Coordinates of C-alpha atoms and ligand atoms in Angstrom, one line a residue:
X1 CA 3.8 0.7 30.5
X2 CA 5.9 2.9 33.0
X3 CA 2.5 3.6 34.8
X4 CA 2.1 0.3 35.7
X5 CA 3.3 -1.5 38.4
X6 CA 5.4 -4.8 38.1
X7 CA 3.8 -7.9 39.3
X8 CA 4.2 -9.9 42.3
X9 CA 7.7 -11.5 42.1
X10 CA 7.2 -15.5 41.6
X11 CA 10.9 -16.5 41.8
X12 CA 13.1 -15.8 45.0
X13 CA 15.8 -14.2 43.9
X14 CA 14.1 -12.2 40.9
X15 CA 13.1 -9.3 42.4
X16 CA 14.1 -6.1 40.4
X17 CA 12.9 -3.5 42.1
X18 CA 16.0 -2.6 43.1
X19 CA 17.7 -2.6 39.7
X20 CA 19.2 0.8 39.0
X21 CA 18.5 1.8 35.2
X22 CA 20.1 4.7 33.6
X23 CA 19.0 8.3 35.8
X24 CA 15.8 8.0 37.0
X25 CA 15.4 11.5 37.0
X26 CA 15.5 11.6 33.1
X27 CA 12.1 10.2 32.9
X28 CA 10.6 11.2 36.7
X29 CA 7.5 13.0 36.6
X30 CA 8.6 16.5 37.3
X31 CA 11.1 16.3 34.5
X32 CA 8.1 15.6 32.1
X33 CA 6.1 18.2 32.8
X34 CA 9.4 20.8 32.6
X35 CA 9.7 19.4 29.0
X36 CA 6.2 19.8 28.2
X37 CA 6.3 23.4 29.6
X38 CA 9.5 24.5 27.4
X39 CA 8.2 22.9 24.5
X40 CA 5.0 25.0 25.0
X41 CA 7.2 28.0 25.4
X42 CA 9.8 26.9 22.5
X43 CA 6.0 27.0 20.5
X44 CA 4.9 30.3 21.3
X45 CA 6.1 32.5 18.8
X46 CA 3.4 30.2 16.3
X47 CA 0.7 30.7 18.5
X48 CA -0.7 34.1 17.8
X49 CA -2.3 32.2 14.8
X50 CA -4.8 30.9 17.9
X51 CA -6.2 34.0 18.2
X52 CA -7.9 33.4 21.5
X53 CA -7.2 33.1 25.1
X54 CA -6.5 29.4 26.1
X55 CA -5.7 27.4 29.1
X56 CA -3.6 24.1 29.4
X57 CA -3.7 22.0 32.2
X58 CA -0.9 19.6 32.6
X59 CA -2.1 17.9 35.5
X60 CA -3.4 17.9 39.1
X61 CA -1.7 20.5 41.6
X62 CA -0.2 22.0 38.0
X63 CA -0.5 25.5 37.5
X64 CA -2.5 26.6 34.9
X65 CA -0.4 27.6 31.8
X66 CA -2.6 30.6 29.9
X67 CA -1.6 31.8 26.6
X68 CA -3.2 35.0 25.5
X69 CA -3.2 34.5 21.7
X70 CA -5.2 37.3 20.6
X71 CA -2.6 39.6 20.0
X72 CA 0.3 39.2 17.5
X73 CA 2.7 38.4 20.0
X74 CA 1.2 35.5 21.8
X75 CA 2.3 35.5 25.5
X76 CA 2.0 33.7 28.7
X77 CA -0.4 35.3 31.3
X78 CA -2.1 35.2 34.6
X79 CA -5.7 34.0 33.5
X80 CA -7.4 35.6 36.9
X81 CA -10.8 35.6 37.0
X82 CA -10.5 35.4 32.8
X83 CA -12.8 32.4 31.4
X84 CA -10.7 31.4 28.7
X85 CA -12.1 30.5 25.1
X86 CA -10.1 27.1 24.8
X87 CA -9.3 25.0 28.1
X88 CA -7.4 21.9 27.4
X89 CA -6.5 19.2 30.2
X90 CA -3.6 17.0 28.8
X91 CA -1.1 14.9 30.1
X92 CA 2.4 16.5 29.8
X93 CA 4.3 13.2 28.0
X94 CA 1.7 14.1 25.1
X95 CA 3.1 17.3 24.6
X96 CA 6.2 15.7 24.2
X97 CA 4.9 13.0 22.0
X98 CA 3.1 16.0 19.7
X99 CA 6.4 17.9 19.6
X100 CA 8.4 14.8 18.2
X101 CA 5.6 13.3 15.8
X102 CA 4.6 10.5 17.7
X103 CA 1.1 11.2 18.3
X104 CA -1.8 12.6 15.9
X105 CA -3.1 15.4 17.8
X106 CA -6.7 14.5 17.1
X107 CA -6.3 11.5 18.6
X108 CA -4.3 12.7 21.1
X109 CA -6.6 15.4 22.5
X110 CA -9.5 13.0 22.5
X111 CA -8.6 9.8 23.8
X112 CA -8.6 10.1 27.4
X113 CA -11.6 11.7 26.9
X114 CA -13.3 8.5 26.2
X115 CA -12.6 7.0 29.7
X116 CA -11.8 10.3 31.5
X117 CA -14.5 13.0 30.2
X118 CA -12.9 15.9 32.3
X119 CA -9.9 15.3 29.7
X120 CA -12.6 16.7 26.9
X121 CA -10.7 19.8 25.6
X122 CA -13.8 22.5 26.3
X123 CA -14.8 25.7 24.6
X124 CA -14.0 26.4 20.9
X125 CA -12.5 22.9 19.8
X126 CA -10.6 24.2 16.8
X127 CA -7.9 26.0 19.0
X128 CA -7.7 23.4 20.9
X129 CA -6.3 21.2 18.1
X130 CA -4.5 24.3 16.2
X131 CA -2.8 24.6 19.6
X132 CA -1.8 20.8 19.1
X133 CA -1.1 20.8 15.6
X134 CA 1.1 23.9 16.5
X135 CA 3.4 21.6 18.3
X136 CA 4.0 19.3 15.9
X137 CA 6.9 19.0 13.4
X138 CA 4.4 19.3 10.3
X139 CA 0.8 20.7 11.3
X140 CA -1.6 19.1 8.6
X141 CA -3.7 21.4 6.4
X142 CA -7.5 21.3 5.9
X143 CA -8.6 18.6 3.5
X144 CA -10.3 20.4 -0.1
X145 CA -14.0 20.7 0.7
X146 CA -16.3 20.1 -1.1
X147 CA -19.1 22.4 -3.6
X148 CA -22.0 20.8 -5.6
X149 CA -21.0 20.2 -8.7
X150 CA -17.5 19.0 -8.4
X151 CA -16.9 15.4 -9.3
X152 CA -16.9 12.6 -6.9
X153 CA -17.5 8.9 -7.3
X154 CA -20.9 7.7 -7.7
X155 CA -21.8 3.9 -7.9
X156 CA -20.9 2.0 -10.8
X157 CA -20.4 -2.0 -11.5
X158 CA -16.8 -1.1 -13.3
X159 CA -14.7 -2.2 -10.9
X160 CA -11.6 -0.7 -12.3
X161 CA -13.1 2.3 -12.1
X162 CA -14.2 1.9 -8.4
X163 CA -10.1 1.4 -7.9
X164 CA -9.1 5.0 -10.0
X165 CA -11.8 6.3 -7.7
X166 CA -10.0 4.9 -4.6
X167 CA -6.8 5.8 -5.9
X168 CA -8.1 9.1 -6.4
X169 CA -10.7 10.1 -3.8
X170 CA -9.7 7.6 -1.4
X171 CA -13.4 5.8 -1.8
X172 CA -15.1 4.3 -4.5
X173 CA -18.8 2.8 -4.7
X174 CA -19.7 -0.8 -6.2
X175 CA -23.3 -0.9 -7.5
X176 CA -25.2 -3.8 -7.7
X177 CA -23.3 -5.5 -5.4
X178 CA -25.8 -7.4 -3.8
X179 CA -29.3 -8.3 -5.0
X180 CA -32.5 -7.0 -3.7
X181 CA -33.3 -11.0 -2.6
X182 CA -29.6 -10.5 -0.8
X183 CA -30.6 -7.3 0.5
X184 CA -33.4 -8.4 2.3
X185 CA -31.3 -11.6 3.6
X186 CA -29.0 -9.7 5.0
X187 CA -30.9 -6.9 6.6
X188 CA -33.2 -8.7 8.2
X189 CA -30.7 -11.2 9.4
X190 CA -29.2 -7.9 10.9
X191 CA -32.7 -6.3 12.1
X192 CA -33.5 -9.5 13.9
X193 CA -29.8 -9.5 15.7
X194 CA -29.9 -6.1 17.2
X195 CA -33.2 -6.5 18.4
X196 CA -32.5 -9.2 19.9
X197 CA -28.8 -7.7 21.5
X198 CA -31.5 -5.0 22.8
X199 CA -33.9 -7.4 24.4
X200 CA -31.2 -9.8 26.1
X201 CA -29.3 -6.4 27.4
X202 CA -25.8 -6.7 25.3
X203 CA -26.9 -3.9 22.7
X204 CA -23.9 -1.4 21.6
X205 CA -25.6 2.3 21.4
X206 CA -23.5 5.2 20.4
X207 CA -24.4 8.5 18.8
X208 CA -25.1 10.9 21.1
X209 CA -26.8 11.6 24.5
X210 CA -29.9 9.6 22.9
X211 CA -27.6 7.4 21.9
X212 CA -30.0 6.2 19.0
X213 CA -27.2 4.4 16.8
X214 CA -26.4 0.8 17.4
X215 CA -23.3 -1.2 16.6
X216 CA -23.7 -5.3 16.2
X217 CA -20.0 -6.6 16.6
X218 CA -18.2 -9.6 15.7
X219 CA -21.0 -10.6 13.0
X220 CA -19.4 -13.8 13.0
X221 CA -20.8 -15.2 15.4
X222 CA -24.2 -13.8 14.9
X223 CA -25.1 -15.7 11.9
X224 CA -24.8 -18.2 8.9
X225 CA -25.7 -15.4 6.9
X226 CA -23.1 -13.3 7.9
X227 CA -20.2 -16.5 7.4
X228 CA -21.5 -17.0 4.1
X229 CA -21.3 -12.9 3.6
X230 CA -17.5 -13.1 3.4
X231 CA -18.0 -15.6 0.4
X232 CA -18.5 -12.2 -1.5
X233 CA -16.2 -11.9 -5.0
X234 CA -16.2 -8.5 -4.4
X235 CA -13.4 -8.9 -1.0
X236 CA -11.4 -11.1 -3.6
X237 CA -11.7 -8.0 -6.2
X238 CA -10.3 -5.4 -4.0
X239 CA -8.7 -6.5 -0.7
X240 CA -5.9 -8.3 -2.0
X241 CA -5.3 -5.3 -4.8
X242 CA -5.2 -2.6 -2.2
X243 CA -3.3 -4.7 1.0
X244 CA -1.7 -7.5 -0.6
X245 CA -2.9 -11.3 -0.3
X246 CA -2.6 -11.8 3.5
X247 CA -4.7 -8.9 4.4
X248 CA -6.8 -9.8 7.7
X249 CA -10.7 -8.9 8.8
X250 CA -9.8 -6.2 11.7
X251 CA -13.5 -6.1 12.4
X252 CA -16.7 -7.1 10.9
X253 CA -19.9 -5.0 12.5
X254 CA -23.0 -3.3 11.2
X255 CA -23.4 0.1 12.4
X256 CA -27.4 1.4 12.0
X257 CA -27.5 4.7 12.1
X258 CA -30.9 5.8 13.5
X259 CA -33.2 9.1 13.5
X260 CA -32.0 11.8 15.8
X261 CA -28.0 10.6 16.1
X262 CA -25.3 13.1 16.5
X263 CA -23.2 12.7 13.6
X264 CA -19.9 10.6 14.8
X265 CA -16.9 13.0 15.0
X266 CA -14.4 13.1 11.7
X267 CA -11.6 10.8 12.1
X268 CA -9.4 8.5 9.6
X269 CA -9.7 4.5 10.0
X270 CA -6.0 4.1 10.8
X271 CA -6.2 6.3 14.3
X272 CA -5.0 3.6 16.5
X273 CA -1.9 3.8 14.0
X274 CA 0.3 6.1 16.0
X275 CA 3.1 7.4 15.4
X276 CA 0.5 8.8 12.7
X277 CA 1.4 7.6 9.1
X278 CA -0.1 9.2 6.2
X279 CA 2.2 7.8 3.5
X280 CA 0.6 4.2 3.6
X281 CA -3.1 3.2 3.9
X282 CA -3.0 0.0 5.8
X283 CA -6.5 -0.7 5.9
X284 CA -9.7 -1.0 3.3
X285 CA -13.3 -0.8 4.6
X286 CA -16.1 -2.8 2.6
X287 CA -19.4 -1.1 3.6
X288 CA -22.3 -2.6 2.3
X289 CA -25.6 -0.7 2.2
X290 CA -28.3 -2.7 3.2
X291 CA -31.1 0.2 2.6
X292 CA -30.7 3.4 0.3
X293 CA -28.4 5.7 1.9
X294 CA -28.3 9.3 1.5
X295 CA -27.4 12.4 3.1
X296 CA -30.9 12.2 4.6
X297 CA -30.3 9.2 6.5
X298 CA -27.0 9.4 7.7
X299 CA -24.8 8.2 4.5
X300 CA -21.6 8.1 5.7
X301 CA -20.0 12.1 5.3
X302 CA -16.2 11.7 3.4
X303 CA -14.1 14.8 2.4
X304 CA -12.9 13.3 -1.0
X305 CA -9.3 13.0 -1.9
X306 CA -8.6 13.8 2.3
X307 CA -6.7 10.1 2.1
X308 CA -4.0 12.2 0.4
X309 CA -0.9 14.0 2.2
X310 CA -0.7 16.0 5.5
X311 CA -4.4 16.6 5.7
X312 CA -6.5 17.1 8.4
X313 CA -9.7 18.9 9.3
X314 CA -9.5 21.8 11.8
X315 CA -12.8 21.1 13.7
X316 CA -13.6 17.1 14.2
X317 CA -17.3 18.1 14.5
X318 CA -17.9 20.5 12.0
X319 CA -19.1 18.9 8.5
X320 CA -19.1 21.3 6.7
X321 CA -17.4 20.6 3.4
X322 CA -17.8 16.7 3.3
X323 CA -20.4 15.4 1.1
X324 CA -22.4 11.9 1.9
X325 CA -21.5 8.5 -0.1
X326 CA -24.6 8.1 -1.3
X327 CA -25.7 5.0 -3.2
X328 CA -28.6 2.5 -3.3
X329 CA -29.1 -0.5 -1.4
X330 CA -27.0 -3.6 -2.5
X331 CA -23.9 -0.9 -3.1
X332 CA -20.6 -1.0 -1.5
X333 CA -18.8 1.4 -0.1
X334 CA -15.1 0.8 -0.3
X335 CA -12.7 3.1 1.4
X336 CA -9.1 3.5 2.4
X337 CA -8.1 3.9 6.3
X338 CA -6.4 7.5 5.4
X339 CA -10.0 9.1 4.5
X340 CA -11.8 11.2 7.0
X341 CA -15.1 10.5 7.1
X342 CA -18.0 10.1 9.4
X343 CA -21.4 8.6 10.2
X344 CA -23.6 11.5 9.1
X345 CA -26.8 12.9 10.4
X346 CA -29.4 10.7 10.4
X347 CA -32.4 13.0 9.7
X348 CA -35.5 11.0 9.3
X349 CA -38.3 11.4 11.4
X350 CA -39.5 7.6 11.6
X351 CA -37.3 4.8 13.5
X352 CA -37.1 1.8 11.5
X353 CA -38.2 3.2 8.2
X354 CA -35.5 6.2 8.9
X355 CA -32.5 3.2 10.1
X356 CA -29.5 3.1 8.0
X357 CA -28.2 -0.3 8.4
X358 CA -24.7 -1.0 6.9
X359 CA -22.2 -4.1 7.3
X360 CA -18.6 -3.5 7.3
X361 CA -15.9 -5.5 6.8
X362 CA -13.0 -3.6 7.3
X363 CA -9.5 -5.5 6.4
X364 CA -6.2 -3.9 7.5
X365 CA -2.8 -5.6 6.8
X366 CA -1.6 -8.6 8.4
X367 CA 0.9 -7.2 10.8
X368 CA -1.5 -4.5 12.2
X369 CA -2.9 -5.8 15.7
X370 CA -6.9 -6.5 14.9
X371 CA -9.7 -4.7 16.4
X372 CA -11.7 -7.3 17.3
X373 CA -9.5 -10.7 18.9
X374 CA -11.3 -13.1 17.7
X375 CA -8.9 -15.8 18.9
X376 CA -11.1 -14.7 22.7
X377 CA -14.8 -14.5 20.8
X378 CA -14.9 -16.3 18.1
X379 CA -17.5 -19.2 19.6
X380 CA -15.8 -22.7 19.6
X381 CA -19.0 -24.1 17.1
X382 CA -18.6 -21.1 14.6
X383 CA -15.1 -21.8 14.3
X384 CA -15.5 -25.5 13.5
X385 CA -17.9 -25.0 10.9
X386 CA -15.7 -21.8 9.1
X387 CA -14.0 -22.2 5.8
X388 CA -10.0 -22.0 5.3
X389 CA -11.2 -18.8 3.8
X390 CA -12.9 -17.3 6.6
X391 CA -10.2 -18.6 8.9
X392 CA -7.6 -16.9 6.9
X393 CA -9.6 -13.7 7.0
X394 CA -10.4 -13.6 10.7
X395 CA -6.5 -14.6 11.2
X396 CA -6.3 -18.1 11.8
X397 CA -3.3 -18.7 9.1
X398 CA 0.4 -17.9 8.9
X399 CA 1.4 -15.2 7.0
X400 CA 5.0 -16.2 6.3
X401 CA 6.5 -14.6 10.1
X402 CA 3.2 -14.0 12.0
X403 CA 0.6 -15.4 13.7
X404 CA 1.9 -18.8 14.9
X405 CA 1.2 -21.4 17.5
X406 CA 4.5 -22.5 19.5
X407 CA 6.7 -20.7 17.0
X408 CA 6.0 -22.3 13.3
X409 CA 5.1 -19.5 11.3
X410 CA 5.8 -21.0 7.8
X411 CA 3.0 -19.5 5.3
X412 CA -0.2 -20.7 4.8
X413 CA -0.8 -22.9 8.0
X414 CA -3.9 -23.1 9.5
X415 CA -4.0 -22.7 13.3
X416 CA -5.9 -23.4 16.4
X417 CA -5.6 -23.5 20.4
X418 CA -3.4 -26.2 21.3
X419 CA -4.5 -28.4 23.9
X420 CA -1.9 -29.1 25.8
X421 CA 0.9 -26.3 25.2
X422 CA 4.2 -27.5 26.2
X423 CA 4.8 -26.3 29.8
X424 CA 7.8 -26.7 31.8
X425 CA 9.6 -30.2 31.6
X426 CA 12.3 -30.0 33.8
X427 CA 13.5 -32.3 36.7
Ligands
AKG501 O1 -21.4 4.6 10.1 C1 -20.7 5.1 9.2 O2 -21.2 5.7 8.3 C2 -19.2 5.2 9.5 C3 -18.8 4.4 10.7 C4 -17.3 4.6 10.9 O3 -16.7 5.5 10.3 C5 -16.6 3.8 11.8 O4 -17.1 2.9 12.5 O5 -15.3 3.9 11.9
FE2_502 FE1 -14.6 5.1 10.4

């Protein structure tokens, strides 16, 4: 928020910009970076565990701090003409937020990158985060990978089994689910959608430079198939058993994962959660297969049992150890936000054939802020022909103290844009 400006004053006599709060100095620029830069040198003594020569940037017209790790007495150098291994370009208040727990540094190291791609830590990634994780109070260890032959869930109808398995792995597979009459329903329903998002120029491609992947968002508009989809028993079977009864649809997509993707990098579902929490999962993904998946075709890659304690994977991109959820179509795949997974290689040969299609409906709990806002894109006929269910799911109903209009937040009331909002009355 400090970053951005105050508005245009609308009131003479309101204008704060004068206001003198606390030192100023205490959060000025220059004393942020000073922080970051002690904390990195308050860190050193961990960092011979780097073993490589890295370079942090802290910002424009910052020197360049280099840290020559390959010795057992890491130490600040003059990098020279040296290319490091690791270069990282961060902004110093991260550091900061690192060093007190605030901020996961996988999500950390990685988000600017999305708008910013000079922010993209470069060179052997894995420093990069150890570097991170060194900063931190209590840097995670590796999830358990896994070896063939070790026991993981595979589909089943039991349902109470699918929850151990949850409980236990973090994921659990439904079989049967859906039937093959549903499947084809759905999938098609789905198929016809995202060619036509291609053909009207709104499609969502991710995956790579090819970008060969697409995402269909905010199903719920995109369908009476997909509003009669959240009918499913199933939601009633496991949402309100894992995130209690006012649990709320953060998003509902399909993500078809095509020939010749890059996989999608590890990460948990509860990232935007930050400070990080890994004591509570406060969200459940329902993914339905709509084709067989398998490692072949890009079943989604889970470490199982990762949804469990400090655990974190030491390279986002390296697989190695995770093993594909792999079920027929008309399965589920449920799974807890804590989990780290990924889309996995989709290694067919032939588009279409090769697609994986899935639908997810991923619920988190009712005070976590949803993905999608579907109060802005939920499309005014959709909404008048949606169920008190549906509403409730896409977050149109009190929950006891949120989500009311003009302040009455009393359970279980069903809301809607006001009209006429009352404005000022005054003389
Ligand atoms: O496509 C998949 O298998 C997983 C997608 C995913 O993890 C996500 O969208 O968060
Ligand atoms: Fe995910």
């Amino acid at each position: 928020m400090a970053e951005i400006p105050p508005g245009p004053t609308l009131t003479k006599g309101l204008d704060f910009s004068s206001n003198k709060i606390g030192n100023r100095d205490v959060s000025s620029a220059d004393a942020v970076y000073k922080r970051a830069v002690a904390i990195i040198n308050e860190k050193l003594p961990l960092m011979s565990e780097l073993n490589a020569l890295l370079a942090v940037n802290l910002g424009d017209g910052k020197p360049l701090i280099a840290i020559d790790a390959r010795l057992d007495d890491a130490k600040l150098v003059d990098l020279g003409v040296r290319e490091p291994d690791t270069k990282i370009t961060i902004k110093p208040e991260y550091i900061s937020q690192f060093y007190e727990g605030k901020l996961e540094p996988r999500y950390g190291l990685f988000k600017d990158a999305f708008f910013h791609e000079a922010s993209m830590p470069q060179g052997n990634i894995p420093v990069a985060i150890k570097f991170a994780d060194l900063l931190t109070p209590e840097p995670p260890t590796p999830p358990r990978r896994y070896q063939a032959g070790m026991r993981v869930p595979q589909p089943t109808e039991d349902i109470e089994q699918v929850k151990r398995d949850i409980a236990e792995f973090g994921y659990g597979l439904v079989a049967n689910a859906l039937t093959p009459s549903q499947v084809d329903i759905l999938r098609s329903a789905l198929k016809q959608q995202a060619e036509g998002e291609v053909r009207a120029g709104v499609a969502a491609h991710d995956g790579g430079p090819h970008s060969p992947n697409q995402r269909v968002w905010a199903l719920i508009n995109k369908g009476d198939e997909f509003v009669d989809f959240l009918n499913h028993p199933l939601l009633d079977a496991v949402v309100p058993w894992f995130l209690g009864e006012h649990a709320v649809l953060t998003s509902y997509t399909a993500n078809i994962a095509r020939p010749g993707n890059v996989p999608m990098q590890l990460h948990t579902d509860q990232v935007a959660i930050q400070p990080p929490q890994r004591g509570l999962a406060y969200g459940l993904n329902v993914m339905w297969y709509l084709t067989d998946v398998a490692d072949r075709n890009g079943g989604t890659r889970v470490f199982p049992g990762s949804h469990r304690g400090p655990v974190a994977p030491a390279d986002l991109f390296d697989l190695e150890g995770t093993v594909a959820a792999e079920a027929p179509a008309g399965s589920a795949l449920v799974f807890e936000s804590r989990l780290w997974h990924a889309t996995g290689p989709n290694r067919e040969t032939t588009r279409g054939a090769g697609d994986r299609p899935v639908v997810m409906m991923f619920f988190m709990r009712s005070f976590v802020r949803q993905q999608e806002n579907n109060f802005l894109s939920l499309r005014p006929e959709i909404e008048t022909k949606l169920s008190d269910r549906a509403k409730r799911m896409l977050g149109f109903c009190t929950t006891g103290a949120l989500g009311g209009v003009e302040g009455e937040v009393r359970e279980g009331i069903y809301v809607k844009r006001v009209e006429n909002p009352v404005g000022p009355l005054r003389d």
